[in-house]
Coordinates of C-alpha atoms and ligand atoms in Angstrom, one line a residue:
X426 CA -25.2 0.7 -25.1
X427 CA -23.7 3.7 -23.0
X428 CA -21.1 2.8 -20.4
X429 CA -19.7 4.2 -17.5
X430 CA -16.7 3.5 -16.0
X431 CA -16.4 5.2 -12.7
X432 CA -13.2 5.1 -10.4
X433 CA -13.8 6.6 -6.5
X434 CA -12.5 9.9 -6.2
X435 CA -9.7 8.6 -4.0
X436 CA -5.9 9.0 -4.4
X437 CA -4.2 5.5 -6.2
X438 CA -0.9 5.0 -7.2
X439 CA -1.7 2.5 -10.5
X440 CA -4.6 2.7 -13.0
X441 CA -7.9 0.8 -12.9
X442 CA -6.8 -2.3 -14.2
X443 CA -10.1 -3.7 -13.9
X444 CA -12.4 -1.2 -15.8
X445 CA -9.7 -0.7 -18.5
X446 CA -10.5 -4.3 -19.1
X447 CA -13.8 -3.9 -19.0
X448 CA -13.9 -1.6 -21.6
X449 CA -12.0 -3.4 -24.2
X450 CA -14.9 -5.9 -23.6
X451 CA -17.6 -3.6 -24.3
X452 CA -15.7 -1.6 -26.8
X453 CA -15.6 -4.8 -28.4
X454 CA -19.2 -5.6 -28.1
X455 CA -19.4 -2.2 -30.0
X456 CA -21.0 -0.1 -26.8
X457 CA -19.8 3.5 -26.5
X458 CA -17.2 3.4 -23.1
X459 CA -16.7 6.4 -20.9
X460 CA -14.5 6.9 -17.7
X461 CA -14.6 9.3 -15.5
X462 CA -12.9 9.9 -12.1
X463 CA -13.9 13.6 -10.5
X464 CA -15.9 15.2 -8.1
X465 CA -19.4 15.7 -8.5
X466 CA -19.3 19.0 -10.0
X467 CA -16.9 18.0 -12.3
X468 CA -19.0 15.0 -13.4
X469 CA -22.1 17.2 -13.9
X470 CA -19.8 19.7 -16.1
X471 CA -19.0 16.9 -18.1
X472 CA -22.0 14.5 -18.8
X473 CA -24.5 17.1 -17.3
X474 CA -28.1 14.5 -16.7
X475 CA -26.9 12.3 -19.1
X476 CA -28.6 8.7 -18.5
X477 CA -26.2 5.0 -18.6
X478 CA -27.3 1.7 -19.8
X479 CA -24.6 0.8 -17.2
X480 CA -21.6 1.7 -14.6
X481 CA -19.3 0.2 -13.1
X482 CA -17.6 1.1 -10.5
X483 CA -14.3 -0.1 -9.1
X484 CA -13.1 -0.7 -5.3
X485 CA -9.8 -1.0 -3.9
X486 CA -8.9 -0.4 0.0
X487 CA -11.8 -0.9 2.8
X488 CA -10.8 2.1 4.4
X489 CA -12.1 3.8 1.2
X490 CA -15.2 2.5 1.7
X491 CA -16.8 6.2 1.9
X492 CA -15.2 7.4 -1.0
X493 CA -17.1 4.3 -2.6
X494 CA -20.3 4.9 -1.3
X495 CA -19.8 8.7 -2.6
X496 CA -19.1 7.2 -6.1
X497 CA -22.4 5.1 -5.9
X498 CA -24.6 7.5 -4.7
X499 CA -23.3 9.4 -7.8
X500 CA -24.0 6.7 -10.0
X501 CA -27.5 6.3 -8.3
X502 CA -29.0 9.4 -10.1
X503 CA -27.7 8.2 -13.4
X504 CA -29.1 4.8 -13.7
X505 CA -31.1 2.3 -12.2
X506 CA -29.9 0.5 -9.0
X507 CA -29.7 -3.0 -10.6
X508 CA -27.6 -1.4 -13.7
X509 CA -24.8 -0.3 -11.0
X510 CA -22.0 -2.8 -11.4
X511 CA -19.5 -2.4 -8.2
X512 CA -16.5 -5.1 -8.3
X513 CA -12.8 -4.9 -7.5
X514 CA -11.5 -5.4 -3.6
X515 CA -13.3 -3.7 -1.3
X516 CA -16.5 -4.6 -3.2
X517 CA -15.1 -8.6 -2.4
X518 CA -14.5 -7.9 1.3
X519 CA -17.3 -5.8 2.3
X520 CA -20.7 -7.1 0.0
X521 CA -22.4 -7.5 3.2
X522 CA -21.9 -3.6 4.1
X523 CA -23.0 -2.4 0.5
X524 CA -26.0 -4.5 0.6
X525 CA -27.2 -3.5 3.8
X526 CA -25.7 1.0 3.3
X527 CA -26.6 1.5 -0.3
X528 CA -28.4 -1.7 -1.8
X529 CA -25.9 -2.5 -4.2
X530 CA -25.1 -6.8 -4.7
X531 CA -21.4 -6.2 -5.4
X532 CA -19.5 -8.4 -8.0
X533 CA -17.5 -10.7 -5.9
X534 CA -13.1 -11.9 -6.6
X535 CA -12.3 -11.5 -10.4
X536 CA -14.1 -11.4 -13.7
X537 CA -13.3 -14.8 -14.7
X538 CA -16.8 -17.1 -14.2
X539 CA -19.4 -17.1 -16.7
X540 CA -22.4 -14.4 -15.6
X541 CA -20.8 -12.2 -13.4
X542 CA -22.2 -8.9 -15.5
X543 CA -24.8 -11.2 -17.0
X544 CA -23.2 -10.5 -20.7
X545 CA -22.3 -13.3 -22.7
X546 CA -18.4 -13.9 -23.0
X547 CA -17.9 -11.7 -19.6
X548 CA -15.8 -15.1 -18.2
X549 CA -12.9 -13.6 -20.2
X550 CA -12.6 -9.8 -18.9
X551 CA -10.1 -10.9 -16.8
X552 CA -7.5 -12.0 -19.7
X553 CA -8.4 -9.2 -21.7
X554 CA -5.7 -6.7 -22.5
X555 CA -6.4 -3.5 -20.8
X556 CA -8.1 -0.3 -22.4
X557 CA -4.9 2.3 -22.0
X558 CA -7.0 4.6 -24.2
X559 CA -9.8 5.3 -21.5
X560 CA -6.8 6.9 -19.2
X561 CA -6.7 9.7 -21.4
X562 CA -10.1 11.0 -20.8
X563 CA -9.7 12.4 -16.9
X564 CA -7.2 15.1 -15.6
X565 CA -6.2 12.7 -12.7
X566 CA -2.4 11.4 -13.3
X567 CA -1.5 7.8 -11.9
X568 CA 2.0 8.0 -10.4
X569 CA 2.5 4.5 -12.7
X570 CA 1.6 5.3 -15.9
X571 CA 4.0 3.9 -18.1
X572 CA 4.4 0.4 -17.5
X573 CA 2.8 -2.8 -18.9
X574 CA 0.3 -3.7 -16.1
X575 CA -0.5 -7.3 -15.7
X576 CA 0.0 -10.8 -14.3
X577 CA 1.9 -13.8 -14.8
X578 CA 0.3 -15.9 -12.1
X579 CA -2.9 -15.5 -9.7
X580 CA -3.6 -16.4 -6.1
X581 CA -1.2 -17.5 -3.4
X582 CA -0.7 -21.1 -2.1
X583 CA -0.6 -19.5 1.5
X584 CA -2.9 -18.2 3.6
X585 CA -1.6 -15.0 5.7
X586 CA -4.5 -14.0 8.4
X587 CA -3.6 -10.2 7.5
X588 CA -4.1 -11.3 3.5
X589 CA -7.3 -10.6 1.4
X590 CA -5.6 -12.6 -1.4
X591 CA -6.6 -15.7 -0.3
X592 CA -10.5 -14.7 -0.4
X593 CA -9.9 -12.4 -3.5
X594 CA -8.1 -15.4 -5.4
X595 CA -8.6 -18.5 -4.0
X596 CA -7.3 -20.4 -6.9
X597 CA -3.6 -20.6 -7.7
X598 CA -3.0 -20.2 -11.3
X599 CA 0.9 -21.3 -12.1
X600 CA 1.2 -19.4 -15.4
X601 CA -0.6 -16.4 -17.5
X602 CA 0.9 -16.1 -21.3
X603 CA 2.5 -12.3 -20.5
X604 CA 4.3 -12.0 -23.8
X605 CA 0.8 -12.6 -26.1
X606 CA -0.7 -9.6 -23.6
X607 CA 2.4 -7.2 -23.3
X608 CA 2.8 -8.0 -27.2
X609 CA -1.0 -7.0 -27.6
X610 CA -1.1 -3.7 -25.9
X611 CA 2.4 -2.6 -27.3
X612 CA 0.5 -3.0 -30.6
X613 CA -2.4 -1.1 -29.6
X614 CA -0.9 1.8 -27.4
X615 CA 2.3 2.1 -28.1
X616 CA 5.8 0.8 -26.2
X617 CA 5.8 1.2 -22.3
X618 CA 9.1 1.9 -20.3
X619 CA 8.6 -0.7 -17.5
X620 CA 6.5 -3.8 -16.6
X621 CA 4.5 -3.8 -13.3
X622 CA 3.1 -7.5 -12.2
X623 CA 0.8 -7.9 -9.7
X624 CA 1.2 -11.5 -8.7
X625 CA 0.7 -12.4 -5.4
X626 CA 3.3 -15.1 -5.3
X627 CA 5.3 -15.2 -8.4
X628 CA 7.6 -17.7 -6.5
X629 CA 5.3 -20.6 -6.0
X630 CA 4.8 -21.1 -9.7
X631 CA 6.1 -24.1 -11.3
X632 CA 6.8 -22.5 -14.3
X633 CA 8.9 -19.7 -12.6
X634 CA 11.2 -20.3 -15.4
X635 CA 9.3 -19.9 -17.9
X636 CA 7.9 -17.2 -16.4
X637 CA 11.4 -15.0 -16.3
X638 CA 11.8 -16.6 -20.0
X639 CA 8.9 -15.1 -21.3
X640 CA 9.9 -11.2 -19.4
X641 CA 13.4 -12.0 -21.1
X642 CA 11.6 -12.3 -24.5
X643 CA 9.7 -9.1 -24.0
X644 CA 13.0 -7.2 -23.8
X645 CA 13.1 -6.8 -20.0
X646 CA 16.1 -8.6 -19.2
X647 CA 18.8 -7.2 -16.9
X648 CA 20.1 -3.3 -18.1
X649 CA 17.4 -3.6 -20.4
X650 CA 16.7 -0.1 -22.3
X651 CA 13.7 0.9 -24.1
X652 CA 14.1 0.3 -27.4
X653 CA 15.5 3.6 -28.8
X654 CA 17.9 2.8 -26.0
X655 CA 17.2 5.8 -24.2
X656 CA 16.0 4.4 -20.7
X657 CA 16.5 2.0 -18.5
X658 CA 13.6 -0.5 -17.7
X659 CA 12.4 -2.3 -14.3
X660 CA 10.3 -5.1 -13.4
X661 CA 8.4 -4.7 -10.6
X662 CA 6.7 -7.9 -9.2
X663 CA 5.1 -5.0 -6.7
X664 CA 3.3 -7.1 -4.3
X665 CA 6.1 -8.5 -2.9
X666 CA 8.6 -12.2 -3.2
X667 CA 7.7 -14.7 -0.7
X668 CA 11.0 -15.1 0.5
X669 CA 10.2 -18.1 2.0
X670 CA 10.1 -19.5 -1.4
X671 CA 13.3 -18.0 -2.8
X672 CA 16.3 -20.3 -3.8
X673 CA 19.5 -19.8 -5.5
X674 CA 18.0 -21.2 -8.6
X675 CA 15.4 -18.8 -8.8
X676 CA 17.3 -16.0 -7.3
X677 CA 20.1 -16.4 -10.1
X678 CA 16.6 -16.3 -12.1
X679 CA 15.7 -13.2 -10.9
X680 CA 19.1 -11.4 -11.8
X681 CA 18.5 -12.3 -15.1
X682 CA 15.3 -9.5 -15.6
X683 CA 15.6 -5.9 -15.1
X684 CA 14.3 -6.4 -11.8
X685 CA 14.0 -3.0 -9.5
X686 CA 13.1 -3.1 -6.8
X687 CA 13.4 -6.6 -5.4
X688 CA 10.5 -6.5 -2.8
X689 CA 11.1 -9.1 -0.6
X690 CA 8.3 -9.6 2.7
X691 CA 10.0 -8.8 6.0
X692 CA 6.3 -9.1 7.7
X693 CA 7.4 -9.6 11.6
X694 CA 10.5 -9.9 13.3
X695 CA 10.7 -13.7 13.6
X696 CA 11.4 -14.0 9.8
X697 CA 14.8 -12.1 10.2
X698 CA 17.2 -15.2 10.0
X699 CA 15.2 -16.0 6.6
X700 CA 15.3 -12.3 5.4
X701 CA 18.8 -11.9 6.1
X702 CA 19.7 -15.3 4.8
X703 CA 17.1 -13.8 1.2
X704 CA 18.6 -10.5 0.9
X705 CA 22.0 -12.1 1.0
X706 CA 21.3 -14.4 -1.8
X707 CA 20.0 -11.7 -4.0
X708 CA 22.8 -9.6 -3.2
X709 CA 24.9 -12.3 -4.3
X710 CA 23.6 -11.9 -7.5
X711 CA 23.8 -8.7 -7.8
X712 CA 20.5 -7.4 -7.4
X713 CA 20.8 -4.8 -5.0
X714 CA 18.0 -2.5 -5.4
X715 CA 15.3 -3.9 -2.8
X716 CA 12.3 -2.7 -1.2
X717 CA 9.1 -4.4 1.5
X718 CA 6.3 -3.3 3.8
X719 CA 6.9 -3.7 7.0
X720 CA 3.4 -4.5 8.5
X721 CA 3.0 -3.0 11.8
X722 CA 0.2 -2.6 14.4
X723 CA -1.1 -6.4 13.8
X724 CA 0.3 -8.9 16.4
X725 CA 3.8 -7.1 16.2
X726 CA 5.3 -4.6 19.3
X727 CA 6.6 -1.4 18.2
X728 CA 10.2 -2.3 19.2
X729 CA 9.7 -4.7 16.2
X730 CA 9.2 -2.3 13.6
X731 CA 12.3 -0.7 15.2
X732 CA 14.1 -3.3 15.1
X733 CA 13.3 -4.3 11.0
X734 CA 14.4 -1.0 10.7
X735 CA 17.7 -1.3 11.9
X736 CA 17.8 -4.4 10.2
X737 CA 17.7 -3.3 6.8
X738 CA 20.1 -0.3 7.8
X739 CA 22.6 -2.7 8.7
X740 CA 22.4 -5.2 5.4
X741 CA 22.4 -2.1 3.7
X742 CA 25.8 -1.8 5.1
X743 CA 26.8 -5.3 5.2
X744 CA 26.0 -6.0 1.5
X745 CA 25.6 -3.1 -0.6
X746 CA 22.0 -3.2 -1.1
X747 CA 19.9 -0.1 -1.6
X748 CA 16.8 -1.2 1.4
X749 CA 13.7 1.2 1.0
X750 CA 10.9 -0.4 3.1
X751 CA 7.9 1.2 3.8
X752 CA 6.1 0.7 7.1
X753 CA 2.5 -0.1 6.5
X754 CA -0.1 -0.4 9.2
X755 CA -2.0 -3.4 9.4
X756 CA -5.7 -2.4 9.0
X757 CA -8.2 -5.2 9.2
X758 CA -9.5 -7.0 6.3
X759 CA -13.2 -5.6 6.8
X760 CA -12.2 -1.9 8.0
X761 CA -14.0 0.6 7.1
X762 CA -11.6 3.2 8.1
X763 CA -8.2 3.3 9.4
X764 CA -8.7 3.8 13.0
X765 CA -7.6 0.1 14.5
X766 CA -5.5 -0.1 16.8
X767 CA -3.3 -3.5 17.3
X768 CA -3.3 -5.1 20.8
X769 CA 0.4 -4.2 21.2
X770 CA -0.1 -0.6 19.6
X771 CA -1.7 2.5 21.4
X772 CA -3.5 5.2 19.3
X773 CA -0.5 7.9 20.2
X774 CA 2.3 5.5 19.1
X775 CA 0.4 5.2 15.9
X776 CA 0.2 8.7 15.4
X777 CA 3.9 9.5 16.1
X778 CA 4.3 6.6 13.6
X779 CA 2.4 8.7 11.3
X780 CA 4.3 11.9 12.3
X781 CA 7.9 10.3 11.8
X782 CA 6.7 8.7 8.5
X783 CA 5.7 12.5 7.6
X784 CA 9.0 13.8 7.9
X785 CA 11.0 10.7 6.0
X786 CA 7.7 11.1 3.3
X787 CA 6.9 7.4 4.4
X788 CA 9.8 5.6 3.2
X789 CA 13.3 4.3 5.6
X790 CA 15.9 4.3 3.1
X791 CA 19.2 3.4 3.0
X792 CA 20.8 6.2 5.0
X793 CA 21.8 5.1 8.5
X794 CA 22.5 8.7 10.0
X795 CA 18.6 10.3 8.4
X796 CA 17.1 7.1 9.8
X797 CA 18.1 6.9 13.1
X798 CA 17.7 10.8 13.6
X799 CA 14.0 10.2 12.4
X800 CA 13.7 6.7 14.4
X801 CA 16.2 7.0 17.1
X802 CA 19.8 5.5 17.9
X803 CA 18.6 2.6 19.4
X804 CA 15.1 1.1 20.6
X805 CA 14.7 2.5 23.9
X806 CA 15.4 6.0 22.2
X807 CA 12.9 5.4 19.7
X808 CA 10.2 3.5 22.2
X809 CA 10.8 7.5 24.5
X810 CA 9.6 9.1 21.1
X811 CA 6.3 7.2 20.2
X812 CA 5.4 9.0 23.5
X813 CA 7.1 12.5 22.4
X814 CA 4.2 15.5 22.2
X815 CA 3.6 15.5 18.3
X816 CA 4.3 18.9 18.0
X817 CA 8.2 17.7 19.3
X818 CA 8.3 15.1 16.9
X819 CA 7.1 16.9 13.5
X820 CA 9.2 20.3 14.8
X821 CA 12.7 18.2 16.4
X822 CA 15.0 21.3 14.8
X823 CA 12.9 23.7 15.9
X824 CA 12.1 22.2 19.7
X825 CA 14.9 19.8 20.4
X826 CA 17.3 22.3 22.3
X827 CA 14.8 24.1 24.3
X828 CA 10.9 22.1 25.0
X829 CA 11.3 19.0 23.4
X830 CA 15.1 18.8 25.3
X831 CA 12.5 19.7 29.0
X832 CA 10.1 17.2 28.0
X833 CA 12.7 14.2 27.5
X834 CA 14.3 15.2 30.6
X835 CA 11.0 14.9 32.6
X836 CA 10.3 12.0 31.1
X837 CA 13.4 10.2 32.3
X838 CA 12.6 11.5 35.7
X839 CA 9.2 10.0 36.0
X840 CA 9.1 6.8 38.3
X841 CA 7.9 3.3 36.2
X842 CA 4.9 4.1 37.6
X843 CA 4.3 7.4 36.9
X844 CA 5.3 7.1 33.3
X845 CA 2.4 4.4 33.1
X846 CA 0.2 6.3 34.2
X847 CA 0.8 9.3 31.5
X848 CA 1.0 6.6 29.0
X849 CA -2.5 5.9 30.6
X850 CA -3.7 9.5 29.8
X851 CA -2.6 10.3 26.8
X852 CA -2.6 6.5 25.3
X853 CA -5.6 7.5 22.9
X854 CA -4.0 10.5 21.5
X855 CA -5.9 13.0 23.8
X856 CA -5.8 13.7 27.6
X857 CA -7.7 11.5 29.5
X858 CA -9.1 14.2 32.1
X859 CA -10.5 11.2 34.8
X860 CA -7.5 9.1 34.8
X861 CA -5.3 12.8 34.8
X862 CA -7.7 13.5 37.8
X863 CA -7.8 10.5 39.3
X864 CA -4.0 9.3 39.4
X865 CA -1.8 12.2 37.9
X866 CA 0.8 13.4 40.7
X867 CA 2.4 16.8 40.2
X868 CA 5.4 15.9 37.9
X869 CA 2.9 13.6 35.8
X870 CA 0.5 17.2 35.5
X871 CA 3.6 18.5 35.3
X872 CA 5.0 16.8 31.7
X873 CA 1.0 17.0 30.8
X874 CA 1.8 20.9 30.1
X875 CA 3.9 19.8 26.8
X876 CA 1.0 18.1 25.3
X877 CA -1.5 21.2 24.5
X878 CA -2.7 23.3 22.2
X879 CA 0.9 23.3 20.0
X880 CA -0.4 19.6 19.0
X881 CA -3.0 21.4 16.4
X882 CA 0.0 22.9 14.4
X883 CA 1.1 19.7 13.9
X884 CA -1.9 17.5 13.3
X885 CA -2.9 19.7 10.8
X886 CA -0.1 18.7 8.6
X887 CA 0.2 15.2 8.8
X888 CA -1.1 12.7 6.1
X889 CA -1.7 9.2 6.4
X890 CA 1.0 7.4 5.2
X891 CA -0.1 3.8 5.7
X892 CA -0.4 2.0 2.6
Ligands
SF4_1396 S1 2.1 -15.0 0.9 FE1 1.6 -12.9 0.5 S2 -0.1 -13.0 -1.0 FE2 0.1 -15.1 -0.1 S3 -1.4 -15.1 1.5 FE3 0.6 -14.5 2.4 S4 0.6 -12.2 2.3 FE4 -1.0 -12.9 1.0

């Protein structure tokens, strides 16, 4: 049998876990495995008309939903419809769309049930040891791409709203035998540096201890080097500590693996007692290299990412601790794209989100001066620049003595009403003309000047930094 294995031609930061396990499953069935991850053209260079038993294609973020639907429609003209196998997150979230846009029933949460492929053994894909091999056949370069990839746990016991977990893995699995699968593909593809885990919720297992037992055993305990001693190696539980679960016992735990970063959730502000009281506890055991999201535009106010910000600045101080968080906007489960806009959020705060984020390449680290010249001195300062022309944002040197310094000033200057009402007109990232014509007095036109055809220089250059 001829398999494909097709990844969307979008940007990812770790490799396909799910189609490299895939193909150990039809490599071991004896079926010849490709993988390919491209553009069109360079798909046609490569297999030119060539015809597929099967593909299977894998999904991660709704918001790549087009790049998805690009990668089907490719697949289309090599095989038949019902020989398409899409699976993988988006795929969970969105079978509805896929049905309806391209006719494809999507594989739906993990490969772990009998007859999901309709192959027989396919119920144990999801334990299989990952095909490293396949990573070696495209020019694209995972950022990750020495590290042991795996689980020691699955599902979450909670149920965030914000959280696709819940729907991707509804059932909690306390414990996944990590030292038979790291031991398994060191064998077959060589030693790798550092161990990235995926769980969900590593602290709700009740064999956390044998969990950090079994990463000891591997040879990632704490200043672990690889073993021709040459490197240093990190854990990386990379989606996150539940901190609400996190005790001295199982921070003292933690110390004891080469754990870097720490990621511990700092979701919205009214966790900050509990985060403080967390980041404390690991400092106190010396792990000091931490990291988190900090979800914005759900049911948060901007003055609340601000403020998580200054947070982490200040324990940074306090404690020692190396902070990076990374502010990630809340996109909705189903999204197609990234355009939502949270009820406390306006379309030109996200974007000068976006513009900051471009300058500080999407991370807040640990330096207080860099972050509050990115982010402001203090919340009102930083509230002022969500509402700063972009161009005065992405540019400060360059602007901040001459335009930028006019614009502030007018901005001060403008009455609480008149300031709503420009936050009125420019709210969705463009000038309303109506409300302009409608309610806009002179200084209101006036501060309107600084938001004009200098914005293009700057959109240009901004990426998306959301994660
Ligand atoms: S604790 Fe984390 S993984 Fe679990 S449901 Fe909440 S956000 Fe998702």
């Amino acid at each position: 049998m001829n398999v494909l294995l097709l990844e969307p031609n979008y940007h990812n930061k770790y490799p396909p876990l799910g189609l490299m396990k895939i193909s150990t499953f039809h490599k071991s069935r004896g079926d010849a495995v490709s993988f390919f991850k491209g553009t069109s053209t360079e798909y046609q260079k490569r297999f030119g008309n060539k015809r597929w038993n099967r593909i299977y294609i894998s999904t991660l973020f709704t918001y790549q939903y087009n790049k998805s639907i690009e990668a089907i429609n490719l697949a289309k003209k090599h095989t038949r419809n019902e020989k398409i196998y899409v699976g993988g997150v988006a795929a969970t979230l969105l079978s509805d769309n896929y049905l309806k846009d391209v006719e494809i029933n999507t594989i739906r949460g993990l490969l772990n049930a009998e007859g999901k492929i309709g192959l027989k053994g396919d119920s144990k894909i999801d334990k299989m040891i990952p095909d490293y091999s396949i990573l070696d056949e495209i020019d694209y370069k995972y950022p990750t791409n020495n590290a042991y990839i795996g689980y020691t746990t699955r599902g979450c016991v909670n149920k965030c709203p914000f959280c696709a977990v819940p729907i991707l893995e509804p059932k909690y699995c306390h414990y996944f035998n990590l030292k038979k699968y790291v031991k398994e593909i060191k064998r077959k593809y060589g030693e790798k540096k550092d161990l990235l885990l995926l769980d969900n919720n590593v602290l709700a297992s009740e064999r956390f201890e044998d969990i950090i037992k079994d990463i000891k055993d591997l040879g990632f305990e704490r200043d672990a080097k690889t073993s021709n001693g040459k490197r240093k190696r990190y854990v990386d539980f990379n989606q996150g500590l539940d901190a609400r679960k996190l005790n001295e016992k199982k921070a003292k735990l933690l110390s004891e693996i080469a754990i870097r970063p720490a990621r511990i959730a700092f979701d919205h502000i009214e966790l900050e007692a509990q985060y403080r009281n967390k980041v404390e506890l690991m400092a106190k055991y010396g792990v000091l290299h931490l990291s988190n999201y900090l979800l914005y535009n759900f049911n948060d106010k901007p003055k609340d990412l601000y403020k998580r910000i200054k947070i982490n600045i200040q324990l940074n101080e306090d404690f020692e601790t190396k902070i990076f968080s990374f502010p990630m906007k809340f996109i909705p489960l189903n999204a197609k794209d990234r355009s939502f806009v949270g009820k406390y959020w306006t379309r030109k705060q996200l974007r000068a989100i976006q513009t900051i984020l471009h300058a500080t390449h999407g991370v807040v680290g640990p330096k207080r001066e860099f972050n509050e010249r990115a982010f402001g001195e203090t919340v009102e300062e930083f509230e002022t620049l969500l509402w700063m022309p972009e161009e005065y944002i992405m540019y400060r040197e360059e602007h901040e003595r001459s335009d930028a310094r006019k614009w502030r000033e007018q901005f001060e200057n403008l009455s609480k009403q008149d300031k709503k009402i420009l936050k009125e007109i420019i709210k969705n990232n463009e000038i309303n003309i109506s409300i302009l014509k409608q309610k806009a007095n002179s200084k209101v036109k006036k501060i309107l000047k600084h938001y004009g055809i200098l914005q293009k220089r700057a959109q240009t250059k901004i990426e998306d930094f959301s994660l």
